[in-house]
PDB file of C-alpha atoms in Angstrom:
ATOM      1  CA  MET H  27      -5.191 -88.401  -5.066  1.00 83.00           C
ATOM      2  CA  ILE H  28      -7.075 -88.151  -8.357  1.00 86.00           C
ATOM      3  CA  VAL H  29      -8.643 -85.041  -9.926  1.00 86.00           C
ATOM      4  CA  LYS H  30     -12.411 -85.385  -9.524  1.00 88.00           C
ATOM      5  CA  LYS H  31     -13.371 -82.008 -10.987  1.00 87.00           C
ATOM      6  CA  LYS H  32     -11.447 -78.996 -12.270  1.00 86.00           C
ATOM      7  CA  PHE H  33     -12.821 -75.489 -11.598  1.00 88.00           C
ATOM      8  CA  ASN H  34      -9.995 -73.365 -13.010  1.00 87.00           C
ATOM      9  CA  ASN H  35      -6.234 -73.706 -13.397  1.00 86.00           C
ATOM     10  CA  ASN H  36      -5.765 -73.310  -9.630  1.00 86.00           C
ATOM     11  CA  VAL H  37      -8.722 -75.116  -7.993  1.00 89.00           C
ATOM     12  CA  ILE H  38      -9.735 -78.768  -8.127  1.00 87.00           C
ATOM     13  CA  MET H  39     -11.938 -81.168  -6.180  1.00 88.00           C
ATOM     14  CA  THR H  40     -10.617 -84.578  -5.153  1.00 89.00           C
ATOM     15  CA  VAL H  41     -11.129 -87.294  -2.531  1.00 85.00           C
ATOM     16  CA  ASP H  42      -8.759 -88.567   0.136  1.00 82.00           C
ATOM     17  CA  LYS H  43      -8.005 -92.227   0.908  1.00 81.00           C
ATOM     18  CA  ASN H  44     -11.087 -92.372   3.170  1.00 80.00           C
ATOM     19  CA  GLY H  45     -13.393 -91.133   0.431  1.00 80.00           C
ATOM     20  CA  ASN H  46     -13.815 -87.634   1.900  1.00 81.00           C
ATOM     21  CA  GLU H  47     -14.108 -84.834  -0.648  1.00 84.00           C
ATOM     22  CA  LEU H  48     -11.414 -82.142  -0.580  1.00 86.00           C
ATOM     23  CA  VAL H  49     -10.916 -78.823  -2.330  1.00 88.00           C
ATOM     24  CA  LEU H  50      -7.302 -78.183  -3.302  1.00 89.00           C
ATOM     25  CA  ILE H  51      -5.807 -74.848  -4.349  1.00 88.00           C
ATOM     26  CA  GLY H  52      -2.385 -74.158  -5.838  1.00 86.00           C
ATOM     27  CA  ASN H  53      -0.857 -71.989  -8.544  1.00 85.00           C
ATOM     28  CA  GLY H  54      -1.213 -73.944 -11.803  1.00 87.00           C
ATOM     29  CA  LEU H  55      -2.353 -77.025  -9.885  1.00 88.00           C
ATOM     30  CA  ALA H  56      -4.996 -77.909 -12.480  1.00 84.00           C
ATOM     31  CA  PHE H  57      -3.199 -76.678 -15.590  1.00 87.00           C
ATOM     32  CA  ASN H  58      -3.364 -79.282 -18.398  1.00 85.00           C
ATOM     33  CA  THR H  59      -5.206 -81.774 -16.169  1.00 88.00           C
ATOM     34  CA  ARG H  60      -8.486 -83.633 -16.622  1.00 87.00           C
ATOM     35  CA  PRO H  61     -10.733 -85.636 -14.277  1.00 87.00           C
ATOM     36  CA  GLY H  62      -9.004 -88.916 -13.503  1.00 86.00           C
ATOM     37  CA  ASP H  63      -5.466 -87.500 -13.669  1.00 87.00           C
ATOM     38  CA  PRO H  64      -3.280 -87.772 -10.556  1.00 88.00           C
ATOM     39  CA  VAL H  65      -2.934 -84.634  -8.432  1.00 87.00           C
ATOM     40  CA  ASP H  66       0.498 -82.970  -8.487  1.00 88.00           C
ATOM     41  CA  GLN H  67       0.779 -82.659  -4.708  1.00 86.00           C
ATOM     42  CA  SER H  68       3.927 -80.542  -4.956  1.00 89.00           C
ATOM     43  CA  LYS H  69       1.716 -77.680  -6.224  1.00 89.00           C
ATOM     44  CA  VAL H  70      -0.906 -77.901  -3.482  1.00 87.00           C
ATOM     45  CA  GLU H  71      -0.925 -74.733  -1.357  1.00 85.00           C
ATOM     46  CA  LYS H  72      -4.276 -74.941   0.444  1.00 83.00           C
ATOM     47  CA  VAL H  73      -6.432 -77.917   1.446  1.00 84.00           C
ATOM     48  CA  PHE H  74     -10.072 -77.540   2.477  1.00 83.00           C
ATOM     49  CA  HIS H  75     -11.704 -80.461   4.281  1.00 80.00           C
ATOM     50  CA  ILE H  76     -15.417 -79.777   3.870  1.00 71.00           C
ATOM     51  CA  GLU H  77     -17.670 -80.843   6.732  1.00 68.00           C
ATOM     52  CA  SER H  78     -19.957 -83.781   6.082  1.00 58.00           C
ATOM     53  CA  GLY H  79     -23.318 -82.786   4.647  1.00 54.00           C
ATOM     54  CA  ASN H  80     -22.076 -79.607   2.985  1.00 63.00           C
ATOM     55  CA  ASN H  81     -21.907 -79.077  -0.781  1.00 78.00           C
ATOM     56  CA  THR H  82     -18.217 -79.425  -1.638  1.00 80.00           C
ATOM     57  CA  GLU H  83     -18.735 -78.661  -5.299  1.00 82.00           C
ATOM     58  CA  SER H  84     -20.575 -75.425  -4.544  1.00 83.00           C
ATOM     59  CA  PHE H  85     -17.827 -74.382  -2.116  1.00 83.00           C
ATOM     60  CA  ALA H  86     -15.117 -75.098  -4.698  1.00 85.00           C
ATOM     61  CA  ASP H  87     -17.000 -73.114  -7.338  1.00 86.00           C
ATOM     62  CA  PHE H  88     -17.210 -70.081  -5.037  1.00 82.00           C
ATOM     63  CA  VAL H  89     -13.549 -70.326  -4.012  1.00 84.00           C
ATOM     64  CA  SER H  90     -12.414 -70.571  -7.628  1.00 86.00           C
ATOM     65  CA  LYS H  91     -13.928 -67.124  -8.264  1.00 86.00           C
ATOM     66  CA  ILE H  92     -12.086 -65.407  -5.388  1.00 85.00           C
ATOM     67  CA  PRO H  93      -8.864 -63.630  -6.495  1.00 88.00           C
ATOM     68  CA  ASP H  94      -5.702 -65.115  -4.974  1.00 86.00           C
ATOM     69  CA  TRP H  95      -4.844 -61.977  -2.995  1.00 91.00           C
ATOM     70  CA  GLU H  96      -8.331 -61.901  -1.423  1.00 92.00           C
ATOM     71  CA  LEU H  97      -8.132 -65.560  -0.498  1.00 88.00           C
ATOM     72  CA  ASN H  98      -4.708 -65.022   1.081  1.00 90.00           C
ATOM     73  CA  MET H  99      -6.029 -62.017   3.016  1.00 95.00           C
ATOM     74  CA  THR H 100      -9.015 -63.959   4.357  1.00 94.00           C
ATOM     75  CA  GLU H 101      -6.853 -66.975   5.192  1.00 91.00           C
ATOM     76  CA  GLU H 102      -4.484 -64.781   7.229  1.00 95.00           C
ATOM     77  CA  ILE H 103      -7.426 -63.420   9.222  1.00 97.00           C
ATOM     78  CA  ILE H 104      -9.058 -66.822   9.764  1.00 95.00           C
ATOM     79  CA  ASN H 105      -5.771 -68.485  10.793  1.00 94.00           C
ATOM     80  CA  TYR H 106      -5.326 -65.784  13.426  1.00 97.00           C
ATOM     81  CA  GLY H 107      -8.925 -66.250  14.529  1.00 96.00           C
ATOM     82  CA  GLU H 108      -8.418 -69.985  15.003  1.00 95.00           C
ATOM     83  CA  GLN H 109      -5.359 -69.322  17.170  1.00 96.00           C
ATOM     84  CA  VAL H 110      -7.118 -66.766  19.369  1.00 96.00           C
ATOM     85  CA  LEU H 111     -10.414 -68.662  19.670  1.00 96.00           C
ATOM     86  CA  GLY H 112      -8.786 -72.088  19.943  1.00 95.00           C
ATOM     87  CA  VAL H 113     -11.225 -73.715  17.501  1.00 92.00           C
ATOM     88  CA  LYS H 114     -11.287 -74.922  13.905  1.00 89.00           C
ATOM     89  CA  LEU H 115     -13.641 -72.620  12.060  1.00 88.00           C
ATOM     90  CA  ASN H 116     -16.143 -73.658   9.410  1.00 84.00           C
ATOM     91  CA  LYS H 117     -14.572 -73.334   5.952  1.00 84.00           C
ATOM     92  CA  TYR H 118     -17.644 -71.485   4.681  1.00 85.00           C
ATOM     93  CA  LEU H 119     -16.345 -68.538   6.706  1.00 90.00           C
ATOM     94  CA  TYR H 120     -13.928 -68.000   3.794  1.00 89.00           C
ATOM     95  CA  LEU H 121     -16.897 -67.204   1.589  1.00 88.00           C
ATOM     96  CA  SER H 122     -18.985 -65.057   3.937  1.00 90.00           C
ATOM     97  CA  LEU H 123     -15.994 -63.136   5.300  1.00 94.00           C
ATOM     98  CA  THR H 124     -14.445 -62.494   1.871  1.00 93.00           C
ATOM     99  CA  ASP H 125     -17.784 -61.243   0.567  1.00 91.00           C
ATOM    100  CA  HIS H 126     -18.276 -59.006   3.618  1.00 94.00           C
ATOM    101  CA  ILE H 127     -14.789 -57.519   3.419  1.00 95.00           C
ATOM    102  CA  GLU H 128     -15.134 -56.885  -0.309  1.00 94.00           C
ATOM    103  CA  ASN H 129     -18.370 -54.961   0.258  1.00 93.00           C
ATOM    104  CA  ALA H 130     -16.981 -53.068   3.263  1.00 95.00           C
ATOM    105  CA  VAL H 131     -13.905 -51.926   1.322  1.00 96.00           C
ATOM    106  CA  GLN H 132     -16.066 -50.771  -1.586  1.00 95.00           C
ATOM    107  CA  ARG H 133     -18.415 -48.895   0.767  1.00 94.00           C
ATOM    108  CA  SER H 134     -15.446 -47.160   2.349  1.00 95.00           C
ATOM    109  CA  LYS H 135     -14.066 -46.139  -1.047  1.00 95.00           C
ATOM    110  CA  ASP H 136     -17.485 -44.739  -1.956  1.00 95.00           C
ATOM    111  CA  GLY H 137     -17.704 -42.830   1.331  1.00 94.00           C
ATOM    112  CA  ASN H 138     -20.622 -44.952   2.571  1.00 92.00           C
ATOM    113  CA  ASP H 139     -19.171 -46.431   5.784  1.00 91.00           C
ATOM    114  CA  LEU H 140     -21.799 -48.019   8.039  1.00 91.00           C
ATOM    115  CA  THR H 141     -22.329 -46.993  11.652  1.00 92.00           C
ATOM    116  CA  ASN H 142     -22.651 -49.910  14.060  1.00 93.00           C
ATOM    117  CA  PRO H 143     -25.170 -48.990  16.784  1.00 92.00           C
ATOM    118  CA  LEU H 144     -24.369 -52.198  18.698  1.00 93.00           C
ATOM    119  CA  LEU H 145     -20.583 -51.816  18.748  1.00 94.00           C
ATOM    120  CA  TRP H 146     -20.375 -51.459  22.548  1.00 93.00           C
ATOM    121  CA  GLU H 147     -22.502 -54.569  23.109  1.00 94.00           C
ATOM    122  CA  ILE H 148     -20.452 -56.612  20.627  1.00 95.00           C
ATOM    123  CA  LYS H 149     -17.214 -55.579  22.360  1.00 95.00           C
ATOM    124  CA  GLU H 150     -18.590 -56.574  25.756  1.00 93.00           C
ATOM    125  CA  LEU H 151     -20.299 -59.819  24.709  1.00 95.00           C
ATOM    126  CA  TYR H 152     -17.599 -61.157  22.395  1.00 96.00           C
ATOM    127  CA  PRO H 153     -14.191 -59.749  23.448  1.00 96.00           C
ATOM    128  CA  LYS H 154     -12.141 -62.514  21.796  1.00 97.00           C
ATOM    129  CA  GLU H 155     -14.002 -62.311  18.500  1.00 97.00           C
ATOM    130  CA  TYR H 156     -13.723 -58.525  18.596  1.00 97.00           C
ATOM    131  CA  SER H 157      -9.954 -58.710  19.109  1.00 97.00           C
ATOM    132  CA  VAL H 158      -9.758 -60.943  16.014  1.00 98.00           C
ATOM    133  CA  ALA H 159     -11.797 -58.370  14.099  1.00 98.00           C
ATOM    134  CA  GLN H 160      -9.441 -55.591  15.161  1.00 98.00           C
ATOM    135  CA  TYR H 161      -6.550 -57.631  13.788  1.00 98.00           C
ATOM    136  CA  ALA H 162      -8.595 -58.158  10.618  1.00 98.00           C
ATOM    137  CA  LEU H 163      -8.780 -54.395  10.040  1.00 98.00           C
ATOM    138  CA  LYS H 164      -4.969 -54.248  10.029  1.00 98.00           C
ATOM    139  CA  VAL H 165      -4.734 -57.155   7.573  1.00 98.00           C
ATOM    140  CA  ILE H 166      -7.347 -55.569   5.309  1.00 98.00           C
ATOM    141  CA  TYR H 167      -5.361 -52.328   5.265  1.00 97.00           C
ATOM    142  CA  LYS H 168      -2.183 -54.245   4.397  1.00 97.00           C
ATOM    143  CA  TYR H 169      -3.835 -55.789   1.340  1.00 97.00           C
ATOM    144  CA  THR H 170      -6.102 -52.949   0.197  1.00 97.00           C
ATOM    145  CA  GLN H 171      -4.669 -49.726   1.660  1.00 97.00           C
ATOM    146  CA  VAL H 172      -8.210 -48.995   2.868  1.00 97.00           C
ATOM    147  CA  GLU H 173      -8.565 -48.111   6.555  1.00 96.00           C
ATOM    148  CA  LEU H 174     -11.960 -49.329   7.735  1.00 97.00           C
ATOM    149  CA  LEU H 175     -13.667 -47.722  10.733  1.00 95.00           C
ATOM    150  CA  GLU H 176     -13.863 -49.417  14.139  1.00 95.00           C
ATOM    151  CA  ASP H 177     -17.600 -49.931  13.538  1.00 96.00           C
ATOM    152  CA  GLU H 178     -16.680 -52.467  10.857  1.00 96.00           C
ATOM    153  CA  ALA H 179     -14.742 -54.535  13.403  1.00 97.00           C
ATOM    154  CA  GLY H 180     -18.055 -55.131  15.171  1.00 96.00           C
ATOM    155  CA  PHE H 181     -19.653 -56.530  12.024  1.00 96.00           C
ATOM    156  CA  ILE H 182     -16.617 -58.710  11.284  1.00 97.00           C
ATOM    157  CA  ALA H 183     -16.619 -60.040  14.871  1.00 96.00           C
ATOM    158  CA  LEU H 184     -20.163 -61.349  14.371  1.00 95.00           C
ATOM    159  CA  HIS H 185     -18.962 -63.497  11.457  1.00 95.00           C
ATOM    160  CA  PHE H 186     -16.597 -65.244  13.881  1.00 96.00           C
ATOM    161  CA  VAL H 187     -19.422 -65.594  16.413  1.00 95.00           C
ATOM    162  CA  ASN H 188     -21.822 -67.000  13.826  1.00 92.00           C
ATOM    163  CA  THR H 189     -19.424 -69.609  12.455  1.00 91.00           C
ATOM    164  CA  GLN H 190     -19.140 -71.118  15.967  1.00 90.00           C
ATOM    165  CA  GLN H 191     -22.929 -71.441  16.305  1.00 86.00           C
ATOM    166  CA  GLU H 192     -24.068 -74.637  14.612  1.00 76.00           C
ATOM    167  CA  LYS H 193     -27.784 -73.823  14.495  1.00 75.00           C
ATOM    168  CA  GLU H 194     -27.825 -70.076  13.974  1.00 78.00           C
ATOM    169  CA  LYS H 195     -28.217 -68.181  10.754  1.00 86.00           C
ATOM    170  CA  MET H 196     -26.292 -64.923  10.436  1.00 87.00           C
ATOM    171  CA  GLY H 197     -29.446 -62.872  10.966  1.00 88.00           C
ATOM    172  CA  GLN H 198     -30.040 -64.620  14.293  1.00 90.00           C
ATOM    173  CA  THR H 199     -26.468 -64.013  15.433  1.00 91.00           C
ATOM    174  CA  MET H 200     -26.775 -60.338  14.537  1.00 91.00           C
ATOM    175  CA  SER H 201     -29.915 -60.098  16.686  1.00 93.00           C
ATOM    176  CA  ILE H 202     -28.120 -61.196  19.880  1.00 94.00           C
ATOM    177  CA  PRO H 203     -26.442 -57.850  20.768  1.00 96.00           C
ATOM    178  CA  LYS H 204     -29.755 -56.041  20.092  1.00 95.00           C
ATOM    179  CA  ILE H 205     -31.646 -58.416  22.403  1.00 95.00           C
ATOM    180  CA  VAL H 206     -29.077 -57.904  25.174  1.00 95.00           C
ATOM    181  CA  LYS H 207     -29.090 -54.117  24.729  1.00 95.00           C
ATOM    182  CA  ASP H 208     -32.878 -53.972  24.846  1.00 96.00           C
ATOM    183  CA  ILE H 209     -33.153 -56.203  27.936  1.00 96.00           C
ATOM    184  CA  LEU H 210     -30.617 -54.036  29.787  1.00 96.00           C
ATOM    185  CA  ALA H 211     -32.690 -50.987  28.859  1.00 96.00           C
ATOM    186  CA  ILE H 212     -35.888 -52.679  30.127  1.00 97.00           C
ATOM    187  CA  VAL H 213     -34.237 -53.473  33.484  1.00 96.00           C
ATOM    188  CA  GLU H 214     -32.835 -49.961  33.921  1.00 96.00           C
ATOM    189  CA  HIS H 215     -36.140 -48.321  32.961  1.00 96.00           C
ATOM    190  CA  ASN H 216     -38.222 -50.677  35.113  1.00 95.00           C
ATOM    191  CA  PHE H 217     -36.248 -49.904  38.287  1.00 95.00           C
ATOM    192  CA  GLY H 218     -35.255 -46.331  37.420  1.00 94.00           C
ATOM    193  CA  ILE H 219     -31.538 -47.101  37.859  1.00 93.00           C
ATOM    194  CA  LYS H 220     -28.296 -47.033  35.913  1.00 94.00           C
ATOM    195  CA  LEU H 221     -26.508 -50.384  36.170  1.00 92.00           C
ATOM    196  CA  ASP H 222     -22.879 -50.314  37.299  1.00 90.00           C
ATOM    197  CA  ARG H 223     -21.085 -51.618  34.217  1.00 88.00           C
ATOM    198  CA  LYS H 224     -17.881 -52.160  36.187  1.00 87.00           C
ATOM    199  CA  SER H 225     -19.406 -54.438  38.816  1.00 88.00           C
ATOM    200  CA  THR H 226     -18.931 -58.192  38.953  1.00 88.00           C
ATOM    201  CA  SER H 227     -22.683 -58.763  39.156  1.00 88.00           C
ATOM    202  CA  TYR H 228     -23.166 -56.760  35.961  1.00 92.00           C
ATOM    203  CA  GLU H 229     -20.501 -58.804  34.151  1.00 91.00           C
ATOM    204  CA  ARG H 230     -22.228 -62.017  35.262  1.00 90.00           C
ATOM    205  CA  PHE H 231     -25.596 -60.647  34.163  1.00 93.00           C
ATOM    206  CA  LEU H 232     -24.163 -59.755  30.754  1.00 93.00           C
ATOM    207  CA  VAL H 233     -22.735 -63.263  30.310  1.00 91.00           C
ATOM    208  CA  HIS H 234     -26.069 -64.777  31.320  1.00 92.00           C
ATOM    209  CA  LEU H 235     -27.953 -62.565  28.853  1.00 94.00           C
ATOM    210  CA  LYS H 236     -25.587 -63.562  26.048  1.00 94.00           C
ATOM    211  CA  PHE H 237     -26.176 -67.276  26.555  1.00 91.00           C
ATOM    212  CA  PHE H 238     -29.869 -66.679  27.234  1.00 91.00           C
ATOM    213  CA  ALA H 239     -30.232 -64.868  23.897  1.00 92.00           C
ATOM    214  CA  HIS H 240     -28.375 -67.595  21.987  1.00 91.00           C
ATOM    215  CA  ARG H 241     -30.513 -70.295  23.605  1.00 88.00           C
ATOM    216  CA  VAL H 242     -33.835 -68.654  22.843  1.00 88.00           C
ATOM    217  CA  VAL H 243     -33.052 -67.772  19.215  1.00 88.00           C
ATOM    218  CA  ASP H 244     -31.754 -71.324  18.695  1.00 84.00           C
ATOM    219  CA  ASN H 245     -34.900 -72.692  20.385  1.00 79.00           C
ATOM    220  CA  GLU H 246     -32.813 -74.678  22.851  1.00 74.00           C
ATOM    221  CA  SER H 247     -34.171 -75.760  26.213  1.00 64.00           C
ATOM    222  CA  PHE H 248     -32.376 -74.733  29.384  1.00 58.00           C
ATOM    223  CA  PRO H 249     -29.688 -77.321  30.262  1.00 52.00           C
ATOM    224  CA  GLU H 250     -30.963 -77.749  33.869  1.00 52.00           C
ATOM    225  CA  ASP H 251     -33.901 -79.919  34.991  1.00 45.00           C
ATOM    226  CA  LYS H 252     -37.292 -78.192  35.175  1.00 47.00           C
ATOM    227  CA  ILE H 253     -37.418 -75.883  38.180  1.00 50.00           C
ATOM    228  CA  LYS H 254     -40.798 -74.769  39.553  1.00 58.00           C
ATOM    229  CA  MET H 255     -39.889 -71.828  41.776  1.00 69.00           C
ATOM    230  CA  VAL H 256     -41.032 -68.932  39.613  1.00 72.00           C
ATOM    231  CA  GLN H 257     -44.323 -68.344  41.426  1.00 75.00           C
ATOM    232  CA  GLN H 258     -42.627 -68.483  44.828  1.00 77.00           C
ATOM    233  CA  LEU H 259     -40.094 -65.863  43.754  1.00 78.00           C
ATOM    234  CA  ALA H 260     -42.871 -63.823  42.155  1.00 79.00           C
ATOM    235  CA  GLU H 261     -44.460 -63.452  45.600  1.00 79.00           C
ATOM    236  CA  SER H 262     -41.144 -62.463  47.192  1.00 84.00           C
ATOM    237  CA  TRP H 263     -39.918 -60.214  44.357  1.00 90.00           C
ATOM    238  CA  PRO H 264     -43.021 -58.790  42.630  1.00 90.00           C
ATOM    239  CA  GLU H 265     -41.131 -55.930  40.940  1.00 93.00           C
ATOM    240  CA  ILE H 266     -38.532 -58.311  39.521  1.00 92.00           C
ATOM    241  CA  TYR H 267     -41.260 -60.683  38.344  1.00 91.00           C
ATOM    242  CA  ASP H 268     -42.975 -57.752  36.647  1.00 94.00           C
ATOM    243  CA  CYS H 269     -39.695 -56.806  34.958  1.00 95.00           C
ATOM    244  CA  VAL H 270     -39.221 -60.343  33.627  1.00 94.00           C
ATOM    245  CA  GLY H 271     -42.802 -60.205  32.370  1.00 94.00           C
ATOM    246  CA  LYS H 272     -41.892 -57.102  30.362  1.00 96.00           C
ATOM    247  CA  ILE H 273     -38.823 -58.889  28.958  1.00 96.00           C
ATOM    248  CA  ASP H 274     -41.010 -61.858  27.997  1.00 95.00           C
ATOM    249  CA  GLN H 275     -43.484 -59.524  26.269  1.00 96.00           C
ATOM    250  CA  TYR H 276     -40.618 -57.795  24.422  1.00 96.00           C
ATOM    251  CA  MET H 277     -39.299 -61.166  23.195  1.00 94.00           C
ATOM    252  CA  GLN H 278     -42.764 -62.151  21.996  1.00 94.00           C
ATOM    253  CA  ASP H 279     -43.442 -58.827  20.260  1.00 95.00           C
ATOM    254  CA  LYS H 280     -40.042 -58.311  18.627  1.00 93.00           C
ATOM    255  CA  HIS H 281     -38.696 -61.845  18.162  1.00 92.00           C
ATOM    256  CA  GLN H 282     -41.777 -64.118  18.359  1.00 92.00           C
ATOM    257  CA  ILE H 283     -40.177 -66.040  21.236  1.00 91.00           C
ATOM    258  CA  THR H 284     -41.845 -66.991  24.541  1.00 91.00           C
ATOM    259  CA  ILE H 285     -39.550 -67.378  27.547  1.00 90.00           C
ATOM    260  CA  ASN H 286     -40.054 -70.610  29.505  1.00 87.00           C
ATOM    261  CA  ASP H 287     -40.180 -70.839  33.310  1.00 85.00           C
ATOM    262  CA  ASP H 288     -36.583 -72.019  33.665  1.00 84.00           C
ATOM    263  CA  GLU H 289     -35.321 -68.971  31.776  1.00 87.00           C
ATOM    264  CA  LYS H 290     -37.618 -66.680  33.773  1.00 89.00           C
ATOM    265  CA  LEU H 291     -36.266 -68.083  37.035  1.00 87.00           C
ATOM    266  CA  TYR H 292     -32.639 -67.473  36.098  1.00 86.00           C
ATOM    267  CA  LEU H 293     -33.423 -64.008  34.739  1.00 91.00           C
ATOM    268  CA  MET H 294     -35.075 -63.156  38.067  1.00 89.00           C
ATOM    269  CA  LEU H 295     -32.052 -64.361  40.040  1.00 88.00           C
ATOM    270  CA  HIS H 296     -29.592 -62.407  37.903  1.00 90.00           C
ATOM    271  CA  ILE H 297     -31.730 -59.268  37.887  1.00 93.00           C
ATOM    272  CA  TYR H 298     -32.002 -59.461  41.709  1.00 91.00           C
ATOM    273  CA  ARG H 299     -28.222 -59.620  42.018  1.00 89.00           C
ATOM    274  CA  VAL H 300     -27.496 -56.844  39.557  1.00 91.00           C
ATOM    275  CA  ILE H 301     -30.035 -54.333  40.921  1.00 89.00           C
ATOM    276  CA  LYS H 302     -29.062 -55.006  44.556  1.00 83.00           C
ATOM    277  CA  ASN H 303     -25.462 -54.210  43.629  1.00 73.00           C
TER     278      ASN H 303
END
């Protein structure tokens, strides 16, 4: 491999034998080198294969400005996340997660810890990502001696959720738990009940709402063929149809999203099951 661009004494950009751009990191890897020089592969400690279409040079520039200890901390967290989630995570997570942790640690030192009003929803919707975030708090303490609150684990978990969503921006991912929380509140208020959070039907409803929320914010169509049963069910279950109408109005008012008939049908079915339980 040949040095394509040097960012500091530890970070360079190169290309592999297939012409794919790589970012290489290693202590003194780029010392006394210039573009065109061969890469001393014995000094390479980290290799980043950047996904096609992304700006490799911009990524390398950001990484070159992250202190070694911070990069090691983030890498330890992400490696654990990949093991638990069973996926290869987008390398840009190194940037967003490092930046988030840096700000969270500084807030904690300043006594300005954030409260996470959606912590319960995040735990329930994304248990694997939340377990990774809990591990992250331990790693952060090991490197910084700062003990972040559990609320912060919820925010960190959403970074791991977002990096697995190809179409979503972070703001959209952060809206998912709020959408789910608000829909649950609409259902409970509409029927004057308290849903049994330990029931199987509730767990299924929660899973459906999670995927429903991701689909609508990503503007994805429902994966099934078009189903025209909504009006028939509306006649049989007028109260449930009215409830779904309120959910549709909420999505339009708060998120500028209109629910299609397929989504309405499946919401009606899940609401029927959960309130009958």
